[in-house]
Each structure stands twice: as structure tokens, then as C-alpha cells.
Coordinates of C-alpha atoms in Angstrom, one line a residue:
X276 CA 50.5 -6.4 -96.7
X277 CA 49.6 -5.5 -100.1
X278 CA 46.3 -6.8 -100.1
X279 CA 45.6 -5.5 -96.9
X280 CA 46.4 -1.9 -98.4
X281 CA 44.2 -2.6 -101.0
X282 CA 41.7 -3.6 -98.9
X283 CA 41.6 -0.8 -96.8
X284 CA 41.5 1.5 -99.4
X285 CA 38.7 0.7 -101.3
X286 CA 35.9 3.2 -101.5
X287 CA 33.3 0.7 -99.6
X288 CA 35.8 -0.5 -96.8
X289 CA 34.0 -1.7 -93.5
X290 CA 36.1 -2.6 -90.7
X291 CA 33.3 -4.7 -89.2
X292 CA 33.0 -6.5 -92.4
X293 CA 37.2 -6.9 -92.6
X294 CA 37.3 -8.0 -89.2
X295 CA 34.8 -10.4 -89.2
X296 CA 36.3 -12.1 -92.1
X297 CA 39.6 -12.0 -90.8
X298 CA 38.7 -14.0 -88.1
X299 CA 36.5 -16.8 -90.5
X300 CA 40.2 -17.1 -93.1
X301 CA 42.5 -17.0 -90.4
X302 CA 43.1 -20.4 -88.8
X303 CA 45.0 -20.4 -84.9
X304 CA 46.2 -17.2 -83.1
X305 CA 49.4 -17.3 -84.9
X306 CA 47.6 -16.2 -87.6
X307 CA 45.5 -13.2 -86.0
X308 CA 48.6 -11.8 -84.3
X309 CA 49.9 -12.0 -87.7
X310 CA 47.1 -10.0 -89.3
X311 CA 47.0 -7.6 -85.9
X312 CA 50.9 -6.9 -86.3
X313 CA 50.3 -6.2 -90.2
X314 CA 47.3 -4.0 -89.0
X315 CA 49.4 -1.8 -86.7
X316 CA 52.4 -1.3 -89.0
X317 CA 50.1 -0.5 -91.3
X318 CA 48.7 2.4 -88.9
X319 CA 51.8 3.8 -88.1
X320 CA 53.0 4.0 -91.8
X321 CA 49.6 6.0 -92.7
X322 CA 50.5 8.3 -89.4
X323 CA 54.0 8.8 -90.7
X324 CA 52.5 9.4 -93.8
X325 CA 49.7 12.4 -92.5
X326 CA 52.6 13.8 -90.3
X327 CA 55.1 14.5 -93.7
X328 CA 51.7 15.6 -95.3
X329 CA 50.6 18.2 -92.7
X330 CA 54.3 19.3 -92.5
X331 CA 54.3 20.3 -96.5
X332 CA 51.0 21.7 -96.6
X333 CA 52.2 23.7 -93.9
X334 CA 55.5 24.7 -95.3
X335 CA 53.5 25.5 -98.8
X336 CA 51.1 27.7 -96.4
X337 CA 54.0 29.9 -95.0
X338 CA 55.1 30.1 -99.0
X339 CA 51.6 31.2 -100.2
X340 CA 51.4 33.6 -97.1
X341 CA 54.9 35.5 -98.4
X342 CA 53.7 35.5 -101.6
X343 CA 50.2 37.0 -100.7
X344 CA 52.0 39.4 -98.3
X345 CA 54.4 40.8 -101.5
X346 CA 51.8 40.9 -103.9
X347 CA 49.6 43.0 -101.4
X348 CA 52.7 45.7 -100.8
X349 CA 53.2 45.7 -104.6
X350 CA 49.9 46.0 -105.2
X351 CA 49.7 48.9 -103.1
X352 CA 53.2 50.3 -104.2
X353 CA 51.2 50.1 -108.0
X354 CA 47.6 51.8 -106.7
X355 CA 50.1 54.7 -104.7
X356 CA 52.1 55.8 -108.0
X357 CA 48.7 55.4 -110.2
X358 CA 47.4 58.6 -107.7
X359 CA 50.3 60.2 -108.1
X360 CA 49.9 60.1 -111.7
X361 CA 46.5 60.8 -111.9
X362 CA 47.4 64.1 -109.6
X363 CA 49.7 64.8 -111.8
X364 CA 47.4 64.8 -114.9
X365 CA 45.1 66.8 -113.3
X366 CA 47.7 69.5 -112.8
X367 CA 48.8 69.7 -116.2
X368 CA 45.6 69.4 -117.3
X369 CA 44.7 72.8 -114.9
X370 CA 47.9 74.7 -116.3
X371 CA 47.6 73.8 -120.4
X372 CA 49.1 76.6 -122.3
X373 CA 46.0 76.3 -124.4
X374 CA 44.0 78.4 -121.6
X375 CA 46.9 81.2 -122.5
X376 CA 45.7 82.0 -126.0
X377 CA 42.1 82.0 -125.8
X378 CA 39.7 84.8 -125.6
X379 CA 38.6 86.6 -122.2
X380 CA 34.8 84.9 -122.9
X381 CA 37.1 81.7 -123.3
X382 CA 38.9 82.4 -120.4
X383 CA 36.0 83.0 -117.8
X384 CA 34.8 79.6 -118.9
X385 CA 38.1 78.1 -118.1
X386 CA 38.4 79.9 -115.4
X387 CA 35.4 78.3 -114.2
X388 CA 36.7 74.7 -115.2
X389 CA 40.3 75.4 -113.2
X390 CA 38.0 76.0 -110.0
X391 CA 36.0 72.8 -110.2
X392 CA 39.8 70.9 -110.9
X393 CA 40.5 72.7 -108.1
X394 CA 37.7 71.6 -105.7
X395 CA 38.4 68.0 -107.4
X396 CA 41.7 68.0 -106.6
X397 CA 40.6 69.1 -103.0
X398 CA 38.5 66.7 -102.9
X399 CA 40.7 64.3 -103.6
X400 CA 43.2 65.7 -101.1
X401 CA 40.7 65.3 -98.4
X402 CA 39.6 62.0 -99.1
X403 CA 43.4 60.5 -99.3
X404 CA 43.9 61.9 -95.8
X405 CA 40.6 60.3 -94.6
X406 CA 42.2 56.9 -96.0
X407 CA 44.9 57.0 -94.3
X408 CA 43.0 58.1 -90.7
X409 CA 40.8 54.8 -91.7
X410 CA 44.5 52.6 -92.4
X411 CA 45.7 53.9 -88.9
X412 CA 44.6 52.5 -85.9
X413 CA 44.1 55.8 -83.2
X414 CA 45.3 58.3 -85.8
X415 CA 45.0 61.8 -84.7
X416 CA 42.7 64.3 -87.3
X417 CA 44.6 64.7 -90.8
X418 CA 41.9 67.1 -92.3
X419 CA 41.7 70.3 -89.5
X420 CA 45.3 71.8 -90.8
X421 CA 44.1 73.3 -94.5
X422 CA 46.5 72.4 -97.2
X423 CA 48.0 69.4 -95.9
X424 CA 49.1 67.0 -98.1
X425 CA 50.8 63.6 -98.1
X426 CA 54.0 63.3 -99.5
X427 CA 55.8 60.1 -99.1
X428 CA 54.8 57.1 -97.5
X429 CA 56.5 53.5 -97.4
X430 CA 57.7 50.9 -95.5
X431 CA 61.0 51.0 -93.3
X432 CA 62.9 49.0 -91.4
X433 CA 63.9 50.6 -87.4
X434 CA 67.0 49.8 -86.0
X435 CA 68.3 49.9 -82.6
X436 CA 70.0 52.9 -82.4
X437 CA 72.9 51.7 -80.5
X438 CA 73.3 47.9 -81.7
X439 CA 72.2 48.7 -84.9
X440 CA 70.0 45.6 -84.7
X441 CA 66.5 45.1 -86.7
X442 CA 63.7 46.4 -83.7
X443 CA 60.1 46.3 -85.5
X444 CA 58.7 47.1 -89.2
X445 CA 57.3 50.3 -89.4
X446 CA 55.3 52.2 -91.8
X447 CA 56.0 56.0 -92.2
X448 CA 53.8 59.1 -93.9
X449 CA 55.5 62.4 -94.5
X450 CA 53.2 65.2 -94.8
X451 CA 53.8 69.4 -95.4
X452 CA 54.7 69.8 -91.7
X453 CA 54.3 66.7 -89.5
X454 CA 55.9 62.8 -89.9
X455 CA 53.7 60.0 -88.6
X456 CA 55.2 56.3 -87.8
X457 CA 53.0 53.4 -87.4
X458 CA 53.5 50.2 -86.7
X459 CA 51.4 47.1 -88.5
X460 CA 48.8 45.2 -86.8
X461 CA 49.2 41.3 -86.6
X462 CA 45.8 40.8 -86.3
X463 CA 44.4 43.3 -88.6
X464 CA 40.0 43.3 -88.4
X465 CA 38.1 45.8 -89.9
X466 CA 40.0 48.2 -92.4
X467 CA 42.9 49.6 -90.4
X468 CA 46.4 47.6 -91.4
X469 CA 48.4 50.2 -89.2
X470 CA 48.7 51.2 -85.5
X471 CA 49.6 55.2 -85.1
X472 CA 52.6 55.0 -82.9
X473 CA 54.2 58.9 -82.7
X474 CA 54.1 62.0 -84.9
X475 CA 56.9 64.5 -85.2
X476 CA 56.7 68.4 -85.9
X477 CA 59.1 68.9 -88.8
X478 CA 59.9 72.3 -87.3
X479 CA 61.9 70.2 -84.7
X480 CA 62.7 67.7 -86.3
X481 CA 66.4 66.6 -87.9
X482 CA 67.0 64.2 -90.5
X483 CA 71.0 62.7 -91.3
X484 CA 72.0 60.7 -93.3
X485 CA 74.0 57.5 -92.3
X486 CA 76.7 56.1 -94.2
X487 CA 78.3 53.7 -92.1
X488 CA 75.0 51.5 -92.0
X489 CA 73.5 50.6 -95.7
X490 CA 70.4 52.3 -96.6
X491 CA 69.5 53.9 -93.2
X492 CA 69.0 57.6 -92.0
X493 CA 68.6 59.0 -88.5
X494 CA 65.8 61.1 -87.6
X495 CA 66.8 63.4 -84.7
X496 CA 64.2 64.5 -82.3
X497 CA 65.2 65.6 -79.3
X498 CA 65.1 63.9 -76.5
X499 CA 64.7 60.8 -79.0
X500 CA 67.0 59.2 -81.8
X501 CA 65.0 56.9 -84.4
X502 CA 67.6 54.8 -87.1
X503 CA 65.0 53.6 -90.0
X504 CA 66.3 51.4 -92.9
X505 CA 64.8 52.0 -96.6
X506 CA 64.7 48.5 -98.5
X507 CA 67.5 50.1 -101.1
X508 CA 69.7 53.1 -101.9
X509 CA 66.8 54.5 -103.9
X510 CA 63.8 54.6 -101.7
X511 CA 66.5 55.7 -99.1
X512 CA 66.7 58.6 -101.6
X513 CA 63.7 59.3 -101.8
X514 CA 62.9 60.0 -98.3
X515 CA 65.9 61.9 -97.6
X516 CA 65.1 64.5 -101.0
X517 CA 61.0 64.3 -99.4
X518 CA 62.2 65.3 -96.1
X519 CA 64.3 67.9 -97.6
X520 CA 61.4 69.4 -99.8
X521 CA 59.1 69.4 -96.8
X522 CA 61.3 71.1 -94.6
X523 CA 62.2 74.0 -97.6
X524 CA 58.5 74.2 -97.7
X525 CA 57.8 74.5 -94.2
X526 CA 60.5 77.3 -93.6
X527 CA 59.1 79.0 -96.9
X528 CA 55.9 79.0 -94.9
X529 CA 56.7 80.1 -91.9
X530 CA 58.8 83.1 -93.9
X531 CA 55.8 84.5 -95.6
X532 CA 53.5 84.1 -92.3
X533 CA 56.3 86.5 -90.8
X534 CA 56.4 88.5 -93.7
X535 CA 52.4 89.1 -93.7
X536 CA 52.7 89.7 -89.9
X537 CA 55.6 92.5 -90.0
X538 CA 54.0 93.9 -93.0
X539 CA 50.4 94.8 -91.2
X540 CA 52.3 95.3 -88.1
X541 CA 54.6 98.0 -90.3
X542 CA 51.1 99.6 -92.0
X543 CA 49.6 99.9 -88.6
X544 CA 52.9 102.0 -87.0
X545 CA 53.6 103.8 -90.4
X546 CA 52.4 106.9 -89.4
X547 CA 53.5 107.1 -86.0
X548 CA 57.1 106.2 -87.8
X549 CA 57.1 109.2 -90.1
X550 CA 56.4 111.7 -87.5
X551 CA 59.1 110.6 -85.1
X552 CA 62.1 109.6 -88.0
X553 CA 61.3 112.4 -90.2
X554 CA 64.4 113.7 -89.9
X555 CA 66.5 110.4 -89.5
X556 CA 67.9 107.8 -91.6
X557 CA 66.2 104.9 -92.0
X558 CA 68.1 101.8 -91.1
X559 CA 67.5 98.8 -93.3
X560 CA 66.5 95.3 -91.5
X561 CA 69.3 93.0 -91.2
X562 CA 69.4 89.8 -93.3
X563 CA 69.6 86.8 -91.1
X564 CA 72.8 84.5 -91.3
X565 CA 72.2 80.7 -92.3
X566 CA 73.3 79.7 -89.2
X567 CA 70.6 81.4 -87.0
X568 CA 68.2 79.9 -89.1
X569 CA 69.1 76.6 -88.6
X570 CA 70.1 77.4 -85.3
X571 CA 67.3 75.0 -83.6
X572 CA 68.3 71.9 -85.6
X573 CA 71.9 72.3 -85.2
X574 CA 71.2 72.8 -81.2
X575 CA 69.1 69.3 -81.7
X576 CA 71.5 67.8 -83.8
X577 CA 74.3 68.5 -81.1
X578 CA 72.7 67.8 -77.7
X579 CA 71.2 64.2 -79.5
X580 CA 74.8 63.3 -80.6
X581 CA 76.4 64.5 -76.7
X582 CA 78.3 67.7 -78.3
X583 CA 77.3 69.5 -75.2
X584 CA 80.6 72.0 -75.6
X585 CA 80.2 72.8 -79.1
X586 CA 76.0 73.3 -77.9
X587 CA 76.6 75.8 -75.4
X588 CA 79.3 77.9 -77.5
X589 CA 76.4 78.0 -80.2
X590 CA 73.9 79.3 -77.2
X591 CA 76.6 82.0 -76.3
X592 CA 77.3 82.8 -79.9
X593 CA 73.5 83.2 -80.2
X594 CA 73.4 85.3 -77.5
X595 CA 75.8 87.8 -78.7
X596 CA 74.6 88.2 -81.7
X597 CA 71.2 89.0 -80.3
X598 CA 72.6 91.5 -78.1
X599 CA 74.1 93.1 -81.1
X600 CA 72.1 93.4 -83.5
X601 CA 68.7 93.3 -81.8
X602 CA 67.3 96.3 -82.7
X603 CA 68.1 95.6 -86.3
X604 CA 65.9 92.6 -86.4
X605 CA 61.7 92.9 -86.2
X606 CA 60.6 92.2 -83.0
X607 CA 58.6 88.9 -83.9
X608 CA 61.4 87.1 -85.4
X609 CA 63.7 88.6 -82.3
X610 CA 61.0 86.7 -80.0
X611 CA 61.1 83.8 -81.9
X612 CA 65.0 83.4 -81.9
X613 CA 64.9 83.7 -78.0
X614 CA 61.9 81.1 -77.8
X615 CA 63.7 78.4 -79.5
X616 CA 67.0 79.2 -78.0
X617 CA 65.3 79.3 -74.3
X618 CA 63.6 75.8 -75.3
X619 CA 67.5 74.6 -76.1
X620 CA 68.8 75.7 -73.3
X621 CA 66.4 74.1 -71.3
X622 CA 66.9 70.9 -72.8
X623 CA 70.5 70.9 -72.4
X624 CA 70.2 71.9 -69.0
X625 CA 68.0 68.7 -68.6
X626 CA 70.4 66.4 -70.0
X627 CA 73.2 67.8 -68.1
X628 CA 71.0 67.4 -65.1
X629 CA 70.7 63.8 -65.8
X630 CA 74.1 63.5 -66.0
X631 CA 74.8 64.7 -62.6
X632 CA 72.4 62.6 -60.8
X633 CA 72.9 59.9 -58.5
X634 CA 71.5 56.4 -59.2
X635 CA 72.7 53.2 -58.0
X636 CA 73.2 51.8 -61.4
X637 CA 75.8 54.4 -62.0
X638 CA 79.5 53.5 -61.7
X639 CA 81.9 55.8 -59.2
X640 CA 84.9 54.7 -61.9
X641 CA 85.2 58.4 -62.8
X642 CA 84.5 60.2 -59.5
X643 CA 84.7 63.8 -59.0
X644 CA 86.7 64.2 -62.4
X645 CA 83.4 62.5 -64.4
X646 CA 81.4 65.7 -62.9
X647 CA 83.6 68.4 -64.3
X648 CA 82.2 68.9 -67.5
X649 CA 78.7 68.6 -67.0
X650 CA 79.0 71.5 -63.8
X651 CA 81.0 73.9 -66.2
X652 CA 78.4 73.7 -69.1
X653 CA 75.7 74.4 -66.0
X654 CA 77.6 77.6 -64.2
X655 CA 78.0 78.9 -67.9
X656 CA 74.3 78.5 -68.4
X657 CA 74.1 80.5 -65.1
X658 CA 72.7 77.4 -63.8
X659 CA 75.0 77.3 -60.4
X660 CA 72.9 77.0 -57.6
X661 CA 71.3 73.9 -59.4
X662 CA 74.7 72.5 -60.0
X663 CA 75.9 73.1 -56.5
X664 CA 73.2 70.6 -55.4
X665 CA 73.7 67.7 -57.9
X666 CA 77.4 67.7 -57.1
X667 CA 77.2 67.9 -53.3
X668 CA 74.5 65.1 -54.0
X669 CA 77.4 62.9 -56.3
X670 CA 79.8 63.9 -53.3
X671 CA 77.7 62.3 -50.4
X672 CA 77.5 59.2 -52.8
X673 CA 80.9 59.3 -53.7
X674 CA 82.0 59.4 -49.7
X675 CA 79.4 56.9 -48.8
X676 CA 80.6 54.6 -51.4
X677 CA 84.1 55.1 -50.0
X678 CA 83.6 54.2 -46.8
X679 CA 81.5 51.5 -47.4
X680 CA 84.7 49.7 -48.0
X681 CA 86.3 50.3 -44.7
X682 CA 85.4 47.3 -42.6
X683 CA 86.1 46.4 -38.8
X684 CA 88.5 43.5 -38.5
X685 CA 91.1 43.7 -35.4
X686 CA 90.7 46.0 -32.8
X687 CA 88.5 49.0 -32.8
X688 CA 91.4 51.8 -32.7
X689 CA 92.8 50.4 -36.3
X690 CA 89.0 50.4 -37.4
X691 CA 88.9 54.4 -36.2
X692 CA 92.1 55.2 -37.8
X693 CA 90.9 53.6 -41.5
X694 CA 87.4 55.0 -41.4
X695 CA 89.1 58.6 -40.3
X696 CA 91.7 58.0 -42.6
X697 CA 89.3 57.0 -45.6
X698 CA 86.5 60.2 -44.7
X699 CA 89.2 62.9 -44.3
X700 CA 91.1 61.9 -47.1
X701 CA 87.8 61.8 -49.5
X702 CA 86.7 65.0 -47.8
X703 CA 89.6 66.9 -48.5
X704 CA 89.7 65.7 -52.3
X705 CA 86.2 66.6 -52.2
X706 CA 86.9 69.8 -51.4
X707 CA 89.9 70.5 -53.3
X708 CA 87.0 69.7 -56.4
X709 CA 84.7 72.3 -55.2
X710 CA 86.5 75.1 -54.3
X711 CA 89.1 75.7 -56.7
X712 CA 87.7 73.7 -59.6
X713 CA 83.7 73.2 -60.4
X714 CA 83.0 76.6 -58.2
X715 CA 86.1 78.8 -57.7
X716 CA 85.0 82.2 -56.3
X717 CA 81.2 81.4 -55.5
X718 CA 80.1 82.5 -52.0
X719 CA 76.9 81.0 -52.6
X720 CA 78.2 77.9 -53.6
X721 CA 80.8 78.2 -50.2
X722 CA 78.1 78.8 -48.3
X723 CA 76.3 75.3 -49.2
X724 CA 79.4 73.6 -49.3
X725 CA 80.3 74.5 -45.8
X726 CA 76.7 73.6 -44.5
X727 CA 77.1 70.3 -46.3
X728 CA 80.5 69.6 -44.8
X729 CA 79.2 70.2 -41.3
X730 CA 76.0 67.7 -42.2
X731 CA 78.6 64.8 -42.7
X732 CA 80.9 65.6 -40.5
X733 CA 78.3 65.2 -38.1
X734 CA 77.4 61.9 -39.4
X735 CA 80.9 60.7 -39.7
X736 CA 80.6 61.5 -35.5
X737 CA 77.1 59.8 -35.1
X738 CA 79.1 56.6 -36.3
X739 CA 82.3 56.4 -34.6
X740 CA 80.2 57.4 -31.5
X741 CA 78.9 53.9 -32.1
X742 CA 82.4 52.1 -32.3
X743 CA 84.2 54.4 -29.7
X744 CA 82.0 54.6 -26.4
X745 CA 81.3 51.3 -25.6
X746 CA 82.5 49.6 -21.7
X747 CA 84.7 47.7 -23.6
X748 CA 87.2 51.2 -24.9
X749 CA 89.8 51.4 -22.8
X750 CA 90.8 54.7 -21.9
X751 CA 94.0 55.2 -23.8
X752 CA 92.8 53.6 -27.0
X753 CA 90.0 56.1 -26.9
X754 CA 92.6 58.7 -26.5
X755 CA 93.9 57.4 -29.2
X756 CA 91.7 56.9 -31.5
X757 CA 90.5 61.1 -30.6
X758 CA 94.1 62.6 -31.2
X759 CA 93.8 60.8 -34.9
X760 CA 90.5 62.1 -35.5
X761 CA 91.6 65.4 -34.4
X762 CA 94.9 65.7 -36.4
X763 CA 92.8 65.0 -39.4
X764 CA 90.4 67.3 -38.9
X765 CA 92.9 70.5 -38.7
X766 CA 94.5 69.8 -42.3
X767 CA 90.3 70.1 -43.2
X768 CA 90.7 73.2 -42.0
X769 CA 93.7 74.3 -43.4
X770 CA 92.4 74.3 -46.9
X771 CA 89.2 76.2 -45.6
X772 CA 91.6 79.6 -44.5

């Protein structure tokens, strides 16, 4: 065996050769099966041998890929905080308190100087936002918003919102007024490593922090809930202060925009406000409470997390205060208030609405009782009338399913009595629901009940009509099976007078 290895090996091995003098040294066929044995063992230990080979390489090759794939992200980390510190440099070099002491010739020149660091720090703005539209894959236009600027960006983790379970790796930019997330391509070609996946307006737009999962933070916009993981408590940190700076910024912005537009809008009717409160005191404009400020985000932040009570007493609350001190507040940010709160109530109204309709993957565990809370926060909203036709909607489901359980076995008069039992029954509970809880005093509502009750009533007939008048009734069970239906009927409408 050894010799054939050696053999074999050799830099000038010829198999033609080998063979052909195999068969001249080898004397009887004992001896070639011999060789031929030693030939295929020999083959499957070099297989064996390729296979264990292929196998490390490939192992090393996953290694080397990990390696490569860390080394690019810190490489990246490493050419992110080098801008950043080259910004930075720039802005200190732009406010020296040299520039303070100098002459007024002196300070022309520098003058000069701070507005071509200015145009190069524009510049530079510019081109990091055109980067990133080249690293994203059908990224919307960075550049058209003037002074937007990238804040923080990184790698995150998303995590099922409900299972807390890892989803996909995600790559997220913070900006001055809008959060992109991207996902990364597997097959990246050409220069874009990202794929744009959604952008979120910080204005509605909620970030919380989560402290029963490590590292993480919720961002809440509504109707959708996002759970990101930061690799440590640092960079969690970080985003969290980021998101806070951005959103001071943003509301900072929006203050002075407001400010501008009250001001002209204040020059414009100055005149036409001194002839007509010449003669009265003038009333000082009200200073708005925190929690109308914030009263978007906390609206977000309660219909995401279900608080749909604690939502609509902040709606009325709002409300009140409107009504109260309305003329107190400028007109613009009176209009604005009412927009966002009119966009809430909509969206509540929306989820309630969902909550009240019928699907067949719903369970009828709760029944009528399940419906209460949704068709309270909708007649408070002065949403009735579309209230009155979810829940008649869950009551013809609810009845249907009920009677889907009454079956025919025996004769047809104890099949009558169930199925009148069972739809008179429900029908009375259903109404007991209606009248004197979800819609107590509503003619309207009355009215559509009453028109709904008459609808299945009639269907309940349609059916037994089926069962009932057929040659094979006898006469006194159909008697019978009448005076039950009948008996049942009057208790119905005993609770209508």
C-alpha cells in the first residue's frame, strides 16, 4: 500500500504506464484483484480525505466571511465618528474667539472666511445626504428639505413586537424631522448596501423606552408598533438622547414658524386693532399647558398601547379646554390643536371600528358583553349611528352562531321548540343589550333596532316554514309547535312596551 501511495503521488505519475506494469509484475488473478482492491481502498481514503478538506476550507470560509463582515461595520463605525470630528473642527474652527478681538478690516476678512466654512460645511452636508440616497436602495430625495441633516445612524436589531423574538437586521438614519429604516441587501451589486423600507415623520412619531427587554426601545407610530434592539446599553443611549434632541428641535421649529406667522399676521391687523380696542384692555395670549403640547403623542401613545378610556377622556379634556379658552389662543395654533385632535379621533374611531367588526376568525367567548366598551367610547365620540350598525352586525352573528347549534334529531315539534327556544331567548338578551345598555334613550338607534328585529324575525319564519309545512306535520303537532312560537313571541314584546 505504501508503495502504491508513493507511486501515485509522484509528480510524473501515468496511469497507463502503472497499469501496464501492474499487469507485466503481477503473476495470476489473485494478484490483480489484490492490486485492484488496494487501488479502490486507496480511492476512497483520498475521497474521505477531499470530503474533510472541502468541509474545513468551508468552515474557515464562513470564519473569514464574519471576520470581513465585522471589520467592514467597524470600519465604517471608524470613517462615521472621523466626519463627525472633522464637522466638529470645522465648527470651532468657524466660532474661534480669535475672530472676537480683531479689527473691523480683520473682521470683514473673516467674515468672508466663516462664509466659505459655511458653504464647505454645506457642501459637505449635501454630499453626506447624497451618500446615503446612493447606500439606500429606492431612497426617497434627502436634499429638497433645506437644513436637513443626519444625526444618528447605526445598526439595530427588530423584534417581534409581541413575542419579542429577533424579526430582521435593520439599519436606521435619524435626521432633523424624519427617521428612515432600511433593511440590508443579501446580494448587494453596485454601491447600495441598504434597501429603504419606511420613513416616519418625527412630528407623529413616539419613542419609549423598554425596560423589561435589554437594550430595546419602542417606536410608536400609529397604526404601527416597531421594538428595535441597540447592540448595548450605550448605543441604546444614544438613540434614545438623538431622538430626544431631534424632537426638541423639531418642536423648537415649528414654534418659531408660528411665531413668524402670528407676528406678520399681528403687523397686518395692527391698525385695524387699535381703532376698535382703543378703549379696552388688552388681554394677554395664554401660555399653553405641557399637556396640550404633547397632546398628539400622548393620544398615539395611548390608542398603540389599547388605553382607549384614558384616550377618549384626553379628547374630551381637549375639548373643554378649547371651548374655554379659545379666544385666548391665536387662531393658527387653535386650528392646529383641532387638526391633530380631529386626526386622533379618527383613528380611534378606526380602531374601535375594527373592534366591532365581524370576522369569522373572531371568537363569540365574550358576546354581547365583549361589545360594551368599544360602543360607549363610539356614542361618546358622537359616533352612534355607526355603532348602531356594527353591533346589530355582531348581533346577527352572535344569533346565527347560536342557532347554528340547534340541530334536528327526534321529531320535528322538539326541533321547533329548541330552535324557538334558542332564537327568542338570544333575542331577548339581545335586546335587553341594546336598549337599556349600549343605546339607552336613542330613537334612532330604536328605530334600526326595531327594523333589524323584524328582518330576522322574518328569517327565523322563512326557516321553520321549511320544517313545519310539510305532508308529513300532523295537524296537532303543528298546533303545537305554533302555540310555542307564539308564547315566545309575546314576552319579545313585553320588553318592547
Amino acid at each position: 500500500m505504501d508503495s502504491l501511495i508513493k507511486s501515485v503521488g509522484e509528480n510524473d505519475y501515468q496511469p497507463e504506464k502503472y497499469v501496464k506494469e501492474l499487469s507485466q509484475r503481477c503473476m495470476g488473478p489473485e494478484e490483480l484483484l489484490q492490486q485492484k482492491t488496494n487501488v479502490q481502498s486507496l480511492g476512497e481514503q483520498i475521497n474521505t480525505m477531499l470530503k474533510k478538506n472541502v468541509f474545513y476550507n468551508y468552515i474557515q470560509f464562513i470564519d473569514t466571511a464574519k471576520e470581513i463582515a465585522n471589520l467592514e461595520g467597524e470600519m465604517y463605525q471608524l470613517s462615521h465618528l472621523l466626519t463627525e470630528q472633522a464637522s466638529l473642527l470645522n465648527s470651532l474652527a468657524s466660532s474661534s474667539i480669535v475672530s472676537e478681538q480683531i479689527s473691523n478690516s480683520g473682521k470683514e476678512v473673516n467674515g468672508v472666511q466663516n462664509a466659505e466654512v459655511d458653504n464647505v460645511i454645506e457642501e459637505k452636508r449635501v454630499q453626506k445626504l447624497l451618500n446615503i440616497m446612493e447606500r439606500v436602495e429606492n431612497c426617497n430625495n434627502l436634499v429638497d428639505v433645506p437644513d436637513r441633516k443626519c444625526l444618528h445612524e447605526g445598526d439595530l436589531l427588530e423584534l417581534d413586537p409581541i413575542e419579542n423574538t429577533p424579526v430582521q437586521r435593520i439599519h436606521c438614519y435619524l435626521f432633523t424631522d424624519i427617521c428612515i429604516v432600511t433593511s440590508w441587501l443579501s446580494s448587494r451589486r453596485g454601491p447600495a448596501r441598504y434597501r429603504f423600507q419606511s420613513m416616519y415623520d418625527l412630528c407623529n412619531l413616539a419613542v419609549v423606552n423598554i425596560k423589561d427587554i435589554k437594550n430595546s426601545f419602542k417606536l410608536l407610530a400609529f397604526p404601527e408598533t416597531r421594538v428595535f434592539q441597540a447592540p448595548n446599553t450605550g448605543l441604546k443611549n444614544d438613540w434614545l438622547s438623538k431622538f430626544e434632541v431631534a424632537k426638541k428641535s423639531q418642536i423648537s421649529v415649528e414654534n418659531k414658524m408660528k411665531t413668524t406667522v402670528d407676528h406678520k399676521m399681528i403687523q397686518r391687523a395692527d391698525s385695524i386693532l387699535l381703532v376698535h380696542n382703543s378703549f379696552e384692555p388688552e388681554t394677554p395670549e395664554l401660555e399653553l399647558p405641557e399637556w396640550i403640547v404633547d397632546l398628539a403623542d400622548d393620544l398615539d401613545v395611548l390608542i398603540a398601547q389599547r388605553h382607549f378610556e384614558d384616550a377618549n377622556s384626553l379628547i374630551s379634556k381637549a375639548k373643554q379646554y378649547l371651548e374655554e379658552h379659545g379666544d385666548n389662543i391665536s387662531t393658527s395654533i387653535e386650528q392646529e390643536i383641532k387638526t391633530k385632535l380631529e386626526n386622533r379621533i379618527q383613528a380611534l374611531t378606526l380602531v374601535l371600528t375594527k373592534e366591532l367588526q365581524v370576522s369569522p376568525d373572531k371568537s363569540h367567548k365574550g358576546g354581547l358583553r365583549a361589545a360594551r366598551r368599544a360602543v360607549r367610547i363610539l356614542n361618546q365620540l358622537d359616533k352612534s349611528s355607526q355603532a348602531c350598525d356594527l353591533f346589530l352586525k355582531v348581533c346577527s352573528n352572535l344569533l346565527k352562531s347560536q342557532l347554528q347549534y340547534v340541530k334536528r334529531d327526534g321529531a320535528m315539534s322538539s326541533f321547533v321548540k329548541k330552535y324557538s327556544m334558542v332564537f327568542f331567548g338570544t333575542t331577548i338578551e339581545i335586546t335587553h343589550e341594546f336598549l337599556y345598555k349600549a343605546f339607552p334613550n336613542s330613537s334612532a338607534c330604536a328605530s334600526a333596532f326595531i327594523l333589524w328585529t323584524i328582518q330576522e324575525v322574518n328569517d327565523f319564519m322563512i326557516i321553520l316554514n321549511k320544517h313545519m309545512f310539510v305532508p308529513q306535520t300532523s295537524l296537532s303537532n303543528l298546533s303545537e309547535c305554533i302555540k310555542v312560537i307564539h308564547k315566545n313571541c309575546q314576552e319579545v314584546i313585553l320588553m318592547f312596551i
